[in-house]
């Protein structure tokens, strides 16, 4: 990253930070000390250089951004075939918490709640304590520092967990949940409550951009095939029922969370992370979406805006 990139990050955040449209998620009202008008933006290169602006060291809960990472951990532990047997890769075109399954009884994809609750249950462990340990360790390795669960967030999540419990019961009634609905939802809510800063999130994304190897610690956290599968699902399903619009405009694999966090990955190059709690009608950070859209356009990051790679640099002949 250079001085120009640092200026761009500052300018883009300043341009969107005055937008007061959207509403924060209901669970935030149950917490003390959350400034719903704070915002942050960070870009981290695949070599681990970060440029950040705003409240980029303020912690917030990963919420649904955790779904993409936990999907990667399930793939890493169990392999693609075993995971595909339990959860598909099709965009659902529905809201994140829709109670719907594909015809064969699988959730559509791992990034809507039905799929994410299923995937949480695939993480090896006897109970939710074992599973959250595996998940927290994996998330910490991606960030390059020890992350922890924000317990007040977890408690607020559990008070509002009726919908997720219904989804878990739906999965259990199809006989595909490896534990009781209550245990799985407790574990899933713990996973959603892991706290990160915007700078952490950019670094976690940079680890994906760097093929699963943490740019600074050098640890291979995820295999390349796992990263490819995870980014593919983020590309097609990461922004829920706004995924098509997002891909057309921004053109990057991404994942949002109801905390107001947003992650976008440019494979081989960098990751963008944004935070701002006011959400649009799809549950995405209003300022986060605007900031990533501006950076993608300004830095020409749209993955489909470039000539496709040709094997060995040769032209394809007819
Ligand atoms: N914990 C939230 C839920 O499952 C996450 C939703 C989100 O971030 O989109 O309802």
mmCIF file with all atom_site columns, N, CA, C and O and ligand atoms in Angstrom, residues 25 27 62-65 67 96-97 111 113 117 157 160 163-164 188-189 192-193 240 255-260 282-284, ligand 1:
data_model
loop_
_atom_site.group_PDB
_atom_site.id
_atom_site.type_symbol
_atom_site.label_atom_id
_atom_site.label_alt_id
_atom_site.label_comp_id
_atom_site.label_asym_id
_atom_site.label_entity_id
_atom_site.label_seq_id
_atom_site.pdbx_PDB_ins_code
_atom_site.Cartn_x
_atom_site.Cartn_y
_atom_site.Cartn_z
_atom_site.occupancy
_atom_site.B_iso_or_equiv
_atom_site.pdbx_formal_charge
_atom_site.auth_seq_id
_atom_site.auth_comp_id
_atom_site.auth_asym_id
_atom_site.auth_atom_id
_atom_site.pdbx_PDB_model_num
ATOM   1   N N  . UNK A 1 25  ? -29.235 -3.070  13.884 1.00 0.00 ? 25  UNK A N  1
ATOM   2   C CA . UNK A 1 25  ? -29.919 -4.315  14.227 1.00 0.00 ? 25  UNK A CA 1
ATOM   3   C C  . UNK A 1 25  ? -30.499 -4.253  15.651 1.00 0.00 ? 25  UNK A C  1
ATOM   4   O O  . UNK A 1 25  ? -29.927 -3.600  16.529 1.00 0.00 ? 25  UNK A O  1
ATOM   5   N N  . UNK A 1 27  ? -30.509 -6.263  18.149 1.00 0.00 ? 27  UNK A N  1
ATOM   6   C CA . UNK A 1 27  ? -29.749 -6.729  19.307 1.00 0.00 ? 27  UNK A CA 1
ATOM   7   C C  . UNK A 1 27  ? -28.858 -5.622  19.883 1.00 0.00 ? 27  UNK A C  1
ATOM   8   O O  . UNK A 1 27  ? -28.563 -5.617  21.085 1.00 0.00 ? 27  UNK A O  1
ATOM   9   N N  . UNK A 1 62  ? -18.598 -10.423 14.932 1.00 0.00 ? 62  UNK A N  1
ATOM   10  C CA . UNK A 1 62  ? -18.516 -10.871 13.535 1.00 0.00 ? 62  UNK A CA 1
ATOM   11  C C  . UNK A 1 62  ? -19.888 -11.141 12.929 1.00 0.00 ? 62  UNK A C  1
ATOM   12  O O  . UNK A 1 62  ? -20.093 -10.957 11.739 1.00 0.00 ? 62  UNK A O  1
ATOM   13  N N  . UNK A 1 63  ? -20.811 -11.630 13.799 1.00 0.00 ? 63  UNK A N  1
ATOM   14  C CA . UNK A 1 63  ? -22.139 -12.036 13.325 1.00 0.00 ? 63  UNK A CA 1
ATOM   15  C C  . UNK A 1 63  ? -22.010 -12.910 12.080 1.00 0.00 ? 63  UNK A C  1
ATOM   16  O O  . UNK A 1 63  ? -21.190 -13.803 12.058 1.00 0.00 ? 63  UNK A O  1
ATOM   17  N N  . UNK A 1 64  ? -22.762 -12.598 11.027 1.00 0.00 ? 64  UNK A N  1
ATOM   18  C CA . UNK A 1 64  ? -22.799 -13.537 9.902  1.00 0.00 ? 64  UNK A CA 1
ATOM   19  C C  . UNK A 1 64  ? -21.508 -13.607 9.100  1.00 0.00 ? 64  UNK A C  1
ATOM   20  O O  . UNK A 1 64  ? -21.371 -14.486 8.254  1.00 0.00 ? 64  UNK A O  1
ATOM   21  N N  . UNK A 1 65  ? -20.577 -12.706 9.342  1.00 0.00 ? 65  UNK A N  1
ATOM   22  C CA . UNK A 1 65  ? -19.293 -12.832 8.631  1.00 0.00 ? 65  UNK A CA 1
ATOM   23  C C  . UNK A 1 65  ? -18.611 -14.122 9.095  1.00 0.00 ? 65  UNK A C  1
ATOM   24  O O  . UNK A 1 65  ? -17.887 -14.765 8.333  1.00 0.00 ? 65  UNK A O  1
ATOM   25  N N  . UNK A 1 67  ? -19.911 -16.883 9.347  1.00 0.00 ? 67  UNK A N  1
ATOM   26  C CA . UNK A 1 67  ? -20.415 -18.033 8.584  1.00 0.00 ? 67  UNK A CA 1
ATOM   27  C C  . UNK A 1 67  ? -19.437 -18.458 7.488  1.00 0.00 ? 67  UNK A C  1
ATOM   28  O O  . UNK A 1 67  ? -19.255 -19.644 7.230  1.00 0.00 ? 67  UNK A O  1
ATOM   29  N N  . UNK A 1 96  ? -31.816 -13.631 4.944  1.00 0.00 ? 96  UNK A N  1
ATOM   30  C CA . UNK A 1 96  ? -30.833 -14.472 5.624  1.00 0.00 ? 96  UNK A CA 1
ATOM   31  C C  . UNK A 1 96  ? -31.443 -15.482 6.590  1.00 0.00 ? 96  UNK A C  1
ATOM   32  O O  . UNK A 1 96  ? -30.890 -16.539 6.833  1.00 0.00 ? 96  UNK A O  1
ATOM   33  N N  . UNK A 1 97  ? -32.639 -15.149 7.135  1.00 0.00 ? 97  UNK A N  1
ATOM   34  C CA . UNK A 1 97  ? -33.192 -16.023 8.170  1.00 0.00 ? 97  UNK A CA 1
ATOM   35  C C  . UNK A 1 97  ? -34.431 -16.772 7.700  1.00 0.00 ? 97  UNK A C  1
ATOM   36  O O  . UNK A 1 97  ? -35.281 -17.155 8.492  1.00 0.00 ? 97  UNK A O  1
ATOM   37  N N  . UNK A 1 111 ? -24.286 -19.660 3.867  1.00 0.00 ? 111 UNK A N  1
ATOM   38  C CA . UNK A 1 111 ? -24.234 -18.272 4.322  1.00 0.00 ? 111 UNK A CA 1
ATOM   39  C C  . UNK A 1 111 ? -25.593 -17.732 4.759  1.00 0.00 ? 111 UNK A C  1
ATOM   40  O O  . UNK A 1 111 ? -25.667 -16.650 5.353  1.00 0.00 ? 111 UNK A O  1
ATOM   41  N N  . UNK A 1 113 ? -28.875 -18.432 7.333  1.00 0.00 ? 113 UNK A N  1
ATOM   42  C CA . UNK A 1 113 ? -28.831 -19.011 8.683  1.00 0.00 ? 113 UNK A CA 1
ATOM   43  C C  . UNK A 1 113 ? -29.013 -20.521 8.698  1.00 0.00 ? 113 UNK A C  1
ATOM   44  O O  . UNK A 1 113 ? -28.330 -21.223 9.457  1.00 0.00 ? 113 UNK A O  1
ATOM   45  N N  . UNK A 1 117 ? -26.186 -22.681 10.465 1.00 0.00 ? 117 UNK A N  1
ATOM   46  C CA . UNK A 1 117 ? -26.486 -23.452 11.679 1.00 0.00 ? 117 UNK A CA 1
ATOM   47  C C  . UNK A 1 117 ? -26.082 -24.905 11.437 1.00 0.00 ? 117 UNK A C  1
ATOM   48  O O  . UNK A 1 117 ? -25.480 -25.563 12.292 1.00 0.00 ? 117 UNK A O  1
ATOM   49  N N  . UNK A 1 157 ? -28.049 -12.076 21.771 1.00 0.00 ? 157 UNK A N  1
ATOM   50  C CA . UNK A 1 157 ? -28.394 -12.993 20.673 1.00 0.00 ? 157 UNK A CA 1
ATOM   51  C C  . UNK A 1 157 ? -29.339 -14.091 21.150 1.00 0.00 ? 157 UNK A C  1
ATOM   52  O O  . UNK A 1 157 ? -30.306 -14.430 20.479 1.00 0.00 ? 157 UNK A O  1
ATOM   53  N N  . UNK A 1 160 ? -32.876 -13.272 21.583 1.00 0.00 ? 160 UNK A N  1
ATOM   54  C CA . UNK A 1 160 ? -33.587 -13.067 20.310 1.00 0.00 ? 160 UNK A CA 1
ATOM   55  C C  . UNK A 1 160 ? -33.451 -14.286 19.397 1.00 0.00 ? 160 UNK A C  1
ATOM   56  O O  . UNK A 1 160 ? -33.429 -14.152 18.180 1.00 0.00 ? 160 UNK A O  1
ATOM   57  N N  . UNK A 1 163 ? -36.149 -17.389 16.211 1.00 0.00 ? 163 UNK A N  1
ATOM   58  C CA . UNK A 1 163 ? -36.136 -17.707 14.775 1.00 0.00 ? 163 UNK A CA 1
ATOM   59  C C  . UNK A 1 163 ? -35.061 -18.768 14.458 1.00 0.00 ? 163 UNK A C  1
ATOM   60  O O  . UNK A 1 163 ? -35.316 -19.726 13.732 1.00 0.00 ? 163 UNK A O  1
ATOM   61  N N  . UNK A 1 164 ? -33.865 -18.573 15.019 1.00 0.00 ? 164 UNK A N  1
ATOM   62  C CA . UNK A 1 164 ? -32.796 -19.537 14.757 1.00 0.00 ? 164 UNK A CA 1
ATOM   63  C C  . UNK A 1 164 ? -33.123 -20.905 15.365 1.00 0.00 ? 164 UNK A C  1
ATOM   64  O O  . UNK A 1 164 ? -32.775 -21.937 14.795 1.00 0.00 ? 164 UNK A O  1
ATOM   65  N N  . UNK A 1 188 ? -23.772 -21.686 17.699 1.00 0.00 ? 188 UNK A N  1
ATOM   66  C CA . UNK A 1 188 ? -23.824 -20.769 16.554 1.00 0.00 ? 188 UNK A CA 1
ATOM   67  C C  . UNK A 1 188 ? -23.840 -19.312 17.037 1.00 0.00 ? 188 UNK A C  1
ATOM   68  O O  . UNK A 1 188 ? -23.164 -18.448 16.469 1.00 0.00 ? 188 UNK A O  1
ATOM   69  N N  . UNK A 1 189 ? -24.574 -19.047 18.131 1.00 0.00 ? 189 UNK A N  1
ATOM   70  C CA . UNK A 1 189 ? -24.645 -17.672 18.650 1.00 0.00 ? 189 UNK A CA 1
ATOM   71  C C  . UNK A 1 189 ? -23.304 -17.252 19.255 1.00 0.00 ? 189 UNK A C  1
ATOM   72  O O  . UNK A 1 189 ? -22.919 -16.081 19.159 1.00 0.00 ? 189 UNK A O  1
ATOM   73  N N  . UNK A 1 192 ? -21.183 -16.271 16.348 1.00 0.00 ? 192 UNK A N  1
ATOM   74  C CA . UNK A 1 192 ? -21.572 -14.952 15.820 1.00 0.00 ? 192 UNK A CA 1
ATOM   75  C C  . UNK A 1 192 ? -21.063 -13.824 16.713 1.00 0.00 ? 192 UNK A C  1
ATOM   76  O O  . UNK A 1 192 ? -20.936 -12.683 16.278 1.00 0.00 ? 192 UNK A O  1
ATOM   77  N N  . UNK A 1 193 ? -20.785 -14.135 17.999 1.00 0.00 ? 193 UNK A N  1
ATOM   78  C CA . UNK A 1 193 ? -20.433 -13.108 18.979 1.00 0.00 ? 193 UNK A CA 1
ATOM   79  C C  . UNK A 1 193 ? -18.926 -12.903 19.142 1.00 0.00 ? 193 UNK A C  1
ATOM   80  O O  . UNK A 1 193 ? -18.507 -12.134 20.015 1.00 0.00 ? 193 UNK A O  1
ATOM   81  N N  . UNK A 1 240 ? -26.661 -12.254 0.522  1.00 0.00 ? 240 UNK A N  1
ATOM   82  C CA . UNK A 1 240 ? -28.055 -12.712 0.604  1.00 0.00 ? 240 UNK A CA 1
ATOM   83  C C  . UNK A 1 240 ? -28.842 -12.344 -0.660 1.00 0.00 ? 240 UNK A C  1
ATOM   84  O O  . UNK A 1 240 ? -28.365 -12.559 -1.769 1.00 0.00 ? 240 UNK A O  1
ATOM   85  N N  . UNK A 1 255 ? -18.921 -10.810 2.485  1.00 0.00 ? 255 UNK A N  1
ATOM   86  C CA . UNK A 1 255 ? -19.845 -11.273 3.519  1.00 0.00 ? 255 UNK A CA 1
ATOM   87  C C  . UNK A 1 255 ? -20.135 -10.129 4.470  1.00 0.00 ? 255 UNK A C  1
ATOM   88  O O  . UNK A 1 255 ? -19.225 -9.426  4.899  1.00 0.00 ? 255 UNK A O  1
ATOM   89  N N  . UNK A 1 256 ? -21.407 -9.997  4.809  1.00 0.00 ? 256 UNK A N  1
ATOM   90  C CA . UNK A 1 256 ? -21.817 -8.943  5.740  1.00 0.00 ? 256 UNK A CA 1
ATOM   91  C C  . UNK A 1 256 ? -22.295 -9.571  7.048  1.00 0.00 ? 256 UNK A C  1
ATOM   92  O O  . UNK A 1 256 ? -22.568 -10.760 7.107  1.00 0.00 ? 256 UNK A O  1
ATOM   93  N N  . UNK A 1 257 ? -22.417 -8.742  8.079  1.00 0.00 ? 257 UNK A N  1
ATOM   94  C CA . UNK A 1 257 ? -22.983 -9.180  9.354  1.00 0.00 ? 257 UNK A CA 1
ATOM   95  C C  . UNK A 1 257 ? -23.909 -8.113  9.898  1.00 0.00 ? 257 UNK A C  1
ATOM   96  O O  . UNK A 1 257 ? -23.712 -6.920  9.602  1.00 0.00 ? 257 UNK A O  1
ATOM   97  N N  . UNK A 1 258 ? -24.899 -8.522  10.719 1.00 0.00 ? 258 UNK A N  1
ATOM   98  C CA . UNK A 1 258 ? -25.856 -7.531  11.227 1.00 0.00 ? 258 UNK A CA 1
ATOM   99  C C  . UNK A 1 258 ? -25.264 -6.555  12.238 1.00 0.00 ? 258 UNK A C  1
ATOM   100 O O  . UNK A 1 258 ? -25.905 -5.577  12.608 1.00 0.00 ? 258 UNK A O  1
ATOM   101 N N  . UNK A 1 259 ? -24.054 -6.820  12.668 1.00 0.00 ? 259 UNK A N  1
ATOM   102 C CA . UNK A 1 259 ? -23.367 -5.853  13.534 1.00 0.00 ? 259 UNK A CA 1
ATOM   103 C C  . UNK A 1 259 ? -22.999 -4.593  12.752 1.00 0.00 ? 259 UNK A C  1
ATOM   104 O O  . UNK A 1 259 ? -22.725 -3.552  13.336 1.00 0.00 ? 259 UNK A O  1
ATOM   105 N N  . UNK A 1 260 ? -22.955 -4.727  11.413 1.00 0.00 ? 260 UNK A N  1
ATOM   106 C CA . UNK A 1 260 ? -22.528 -3.605  10.576 1.00 0.00 ? 260 UNK A CA 1
ATOM   107 C C  . UNK A 1 260 ? -21.161 -3.836  9.955  1.00 0.00 ? 260 UNK A C  1
ATOM   108 O O  . UNK A 1 260 ? -20.616 -2.967  9.289  1.00 0.00 ? 260 UNK A O  1
ATOM   109 N N  . UNK A 1 282 ? -31.607 -5.220  3.392  1.00 0.00 ? 282 UNK A N  1
ATOM   110 C CA . UNK A 1 282 ? -31.112 -6.597  3.272  1.00 0.00 ? 282 UNK A CA 1
ATOM   111 C C  . UNK A 1 282 ? -30.272 -7.005  4.485  1.00 0.00 ? 282 UNK A C  1
ATOM   112 O O  . UNK A 1 282 ? -29.796 -8.133  4.571  1.00 0.00 ? 282 UNK A O  1
ATOM   113 N N  . UNK A 1 283 ? -30.013 -6.055  5.395  1.00 0.00 ? 283 UNK A N  1
ATOM   114 C CA . UNK A 1 283 ? -29.193 -6.361  6.571  1.00 0.00 ? 283 UNK A CA 1
ATOM   115 C C  . UNK A 1 283 ? -27.717 -6.046  6.369  1.00 0.00 ? 283 UNK A C  1
ATOM   116 O O  . UNK A 1 283 ? -26.865 -6.541  7.106  1.00 0.00 ? 283 UNK A O  1
ATOM   117 N N  . UNK A 1 284 ? -27.392 -5.225  5.363  1.00 0.00 ? 284 UNK A N  1
ATOM   118 C CA . UNK A 1 284 ? -25.991 -4.857  5.102  1.00 0.00 ? 284 UNK A CA 1
ATOM   119 C C  . UNK A 1 284 ? -25.723 -3.427  5.554  1.00 0.00 ? 284 UNK A C  1
ATOM   120 O O  . UNK A 1 284 ? -26.590 -2.551  5.395  1.00 0.00 ? 284 UNK A O  1
HETATM 121 N N1 . LIG B 2 .   ? -26.631 -13.828 14.712 1.00 0.00 ? 1   LIG B N1 1
HETATM 122 C C1 . LIG B 2 .   ? -27.423 -13.300 13.631 1.00 0.00 ? 1   LIG B C1 1
HETATM 123 C C2 . LIG B 2 .   ? -28.525 -14.272 13.351 1.00 0.00 ? 1   LIG B C2 1
HETATM 124 O O1 . LIG B 2 .   ? -28.263 -15.420 13.187 1.00 0.00 ? 1   LIG B O1 1
HETATM 125 C C3 . LIG B 2 .   ? -26.564 -13.085 12.439 1.00 0.00 ? 1   LIG B C3 1
HETATM 126 C C4 . LIG B 2 .   ? -27.323 -12.554 11.274 1.00 0.00 ? 1   LIG B C4 1
HETATM 127 C C5 . LIG B 2 .   ? -26.445 -11.693 10.355 1.00 0.00 ? 1   LIG B C5 1
HETATM 128 O O2 . LIG B 2 .   ? -25.397 -11.221 10.759 1.00 0.00 ? 1   LIG B O2 1
HETATM 129 O O3 . LIG B 2 .   ? -26.861 -11.521 9.176  1.00 0.00 ? 1   LIG B O3 1
HETATM 130 O O4 . LIG B 2 .   ? -29.672 -13.924 13.307 1.00 0.00 ? 1   LIG B O4 1
#
